[in-house]
PDB file of C-alpha atoms in Angstrom:
ATOM      1  CA  MET A   1       1.896  77.422  36.849  1.00  0.00           C
ATOM      2  CA  GLY A   2       2.337  76.783  32.564  1.00  0.00           C
ATOM      3  CA  ARG A   3       4.079  74.204  31.373  1.00  0.00           C
ATOM      4  CA  LYS A   4       5.434  76.405  28.909  1.00  0.00           C
ATOM      5  CA  ASN A   5       9.649  76.315  28.842  1.00  0.00           C
ATOM      6  CA  MET A   6      10.161  72.547  30.126  1.00  0.00           C
ATOM      7  CA  LYS A   7      12.018  71.002  27.190  1.00  0.00           C
ATOM      8  CA  THR A   8      10.040  67.780  25.914  1.00  0.00           C
ATOM      9  CA  LYS A   9      10.960  64.779  25.823  1.00  0.00           C
ATOM     10  CA  THR A  10      11.871  63.222  22.076  1.00  0.00           C
ATOM     11  CA  ARG A  11      12.675  59.899  21.040  1.00  0.00           C
ATOM     12  CA  GLU A  12      13.883  58.156  17.735  1.00  0.00           C
ATOM     13  CA  GLY A  13      12.536  54.889  16.227  1.00  0.00           C
ATOM     14  CA  VAL A  14      11.122  53.276  13.178  1.00  0.00           C
ATOM     15  CA  VAL A  15       7.596  51.986  12.548  1.00  0.00           C
ATOM     16  CA  VAL A  16       6.571  48.667  13.099  1.00  0.00           C
ATOM     17  CA  SER A  17       2.896  48.999  12.740  1.00  0.00           C
ATOM     18  CA  ASP A  18       0.601  51.018  11.170  1.00  0.00           C
ATOM     19  CA  LYS A  19      -2.364  48.510  11.345  1.00  0.00           C
ATOM     20  CA  MET A  20      -4.539  51.331  13.441  1.00  0.00           C
ATOM     21  CA  THR A  21      -6.344  54.453  12.105  1.00  0.00           C
ATOM     22  CA  LYS A  22      -4.019  57.307  12.865  1.00  0.00           C
ATOM     23  CA  THR A  23      -1.836  54.342  15.493  1.00  0.00           C
ATOM     24  CA  ARG A  24       1.375  54.250  14.690  1.00  0.00           C
ATOM     25  CA  VAL A  25       3.626  51.396  16.825  1.00  0.00           C
ATOM     26  CA  VAL A  26       7.209  52.337  17.391  1.00  0.00           C
ATOM     27  CA  LEU A  27      10.544  50.409  18.666  1.00  0.00           C
ATOM     28  CA  ILE A  28      12.180  52.463  20.363  1.00  0.00           C
ATOM     29  CA  GLU A  29      16.045  51.107  20.949  1.00  0.00           C
ATOM     30  CA  ARG A  30      18.693  51.805  23.376  1.00  0.00           C
ATOM     31  CA  VAL A  31      22.655  51.045  23.350  1.00  0.00           C
ATOM     32  CA  TYR A  32      24.133  51.562  26.505  1.00  0.00           C
ATOM     33  CA  ARG A  33      26.927  50.105  28.734  1.00  0.00           C
ATOM     34  CA  HIS A  34      26.260  47.826  31.967  1.00  0.00           C
ATOM     35  CA  PRO A  35      28.585  49.330  34.953  1.00  0.00           C
ATOM     36  CA  ARG A  36      29.017  46.392  36.175  1.00  0.00           C
ATOM     37  CA  TYR A  37      30.242  44.150  34.005  1.00  0.00           C
ATOM     38  CA  GLU A  38      31.155  46.667  30.969  1.00  0.00           C
ATOM     39  CA  ARG A  39      28.962  44.883  28.226  1.00  0.00           C
ATOM     40  CA  VAL A  40      27.237  46.803  25.695  1.00  0.00           C
ATOM     41  CA  VAL A  41      23.913  45.978  26.354  1.00  0.00           C
ATOM     42  CA  THR A  42      20.946  47.243  23.601  1.00  0.00           C
ATOM     43  CA  ARG A  43      17.326  47.912  24.741  1.00  0.00           C
ATOM     44  CA  SER A  44      14.224  47.855  23.243  1.00  0.00           C
ATOM     45  CA  LYS A  45      10.923  49.450  23.736  1.00  0.00           C
ATOM     46  CA  LYS A  46       7.562  49.417  22.027  1.00  0.00           C
ATOM     47  CA  LEU A  47       5.608  52.876  21.994  1.00  0.00           C
ATOM     48  CA  LYS A  48       1.892  53.655  20.071  1.00  0.00           C
ATOM     49  CA  ALA A  49       2.223  57.199  19.206  1.00  0.00           C
ATOM     50  CA  HIS A  50      -0.697  59.625  17.152  1.00  0.00           C
ATOM     51  CA  ASP A  51       0.094  60.141  13.787  1.00  0.00           C
ATOM     52  CA  GLU A  52      -2.616  62.688  12.558  1.00  0.00           C
ATOM     53  CA  SER A  53      -2.231  62.805   9.557  1.00  0.00           C
ATOM     54  CA  ASN A  54      -1.277  59.240   8.715  1.00  0.00           C
ATOM     55  CA  SER A  55       2.325  60.416   6.454  1.00  0.00           C
ATOM     56  CA  SER A  56       4.225  57.421   8.178  1.00  0.00           C
ATOM     57  CA  LYS A  57       4.647  53.756   6.697  1.00  0.00           C
ATOM     58  CA  VAL A  58       6.200  50.468   7.993  1.00  0.00           C
ATOM     59  CA  GLY A  59      10.061  50.577   8.796  1.00  0.00           C
ATOM     60  CA  ASP A  60       9.894  55.013   8.281  1.00  0.00           C
ATOM     61  CA  ARG A  61      12.390  56.850  10.838  1.00  0.00           C
ATOM     62  CA  VAL A  62      10.664  58.775  13.143  1.00  0.00           C
ATOM     63  CA  LEU A  63      11.138  61.178  15.368  1.00  0.00           C
ATOM     64  CA  ILE A  64       8.437  60.653  18.282  1.00  0.00           C
ATOM     65  CA  GLU A  65       7.587  63.645  21.069  1.00  0.00           C
ATOM     66  CA  GLU A  66       6.212  63.059  24.937  1.00  0.00           C
ATOM     67  CA  THR A  67       2.229  64.368  25.141  1.00  0.00           C
ATOM     68  CA  ARG A  68      -0.797  64.661  27.303  1.00  0.00           C
ATOM     69  CA  PRO A  69      -2.899  61.337  26.968  1.00  0.00           C
ATOM     70  CA  LEU A  70      -4.700  60.918  24.241  1.00  0.00           C
ATOM     71  CA  SER A  71      -5.726  57.110  25.124  1.00  0.00           C
ATOM     72  CA  LYS A  72      -5.094  54.389  27.710  1.00  0.00           C
ATOM     73  CA  GLU A  73      -1.880  53.418  25.817  1.00  0.00           C
ATOM     74  CA  LYS A  74      -1.167  57.229  23.992  1.00  0.00           C
ATOM     75  CA  ARG A  75       0.953  59.094  25.507  1.00  0.00           C
ATOM     76  CA  TRP A  76       3.360  60.067  22.318  1.00  0.00           C
ATOM     77  CA  ARG A  77       3.118  61.702  18.785  1.00  0.00           C
ATOM     78  CA  ILE A  78       4.449  61.700  15.752  1.00  0.00           C
ATOM     79  CA  ARG A  79       7.175  65.228  15.401  1.00  0.00           C
ATOM     80  CA  GLN A  80       7.990  64.580  12.019  1.00  0.00           C
ATOM     81  CA  VAL A  81       9.263  61.145   9.236  1.00  0.00           C
ATOM     82  CA  VAL A  82      13.210  61.099   9.662  1.00  0.00           C
ATOM     83  CA  GLY A  83      13.920  58.707   6.904  1.00  0.00           C
ATOM     84  CA  ARG A  84      11.515  56.706   4.540  1.00  0.00           C
ATOM     85  CA  SER A  85      11.654  53.136   3.826  1.00  0.00           C
ATOM     86  CA  ALA A  86      13.203  51.833   0.416  1.00  0.00           C
TER      87      ALA A  86
END
């Protein structure tokens, strides 16, 4: 009954806030084509992610993965910083 072989969900996004200790707000954008109208649609969502080492800053592109609930709103953690901001 283990969850060892299950693939974890990962998302890539941009850090938009680093004002909380060990918590970052990450903006996830997804682009898809509307099934009926064939129009390209952009949807975005802000997720709170745990950053144990406080290594990411605003503007950094990060890879986050789903984890157990860490608080009321935190269910993601930062796996790695993909790109640094200028």
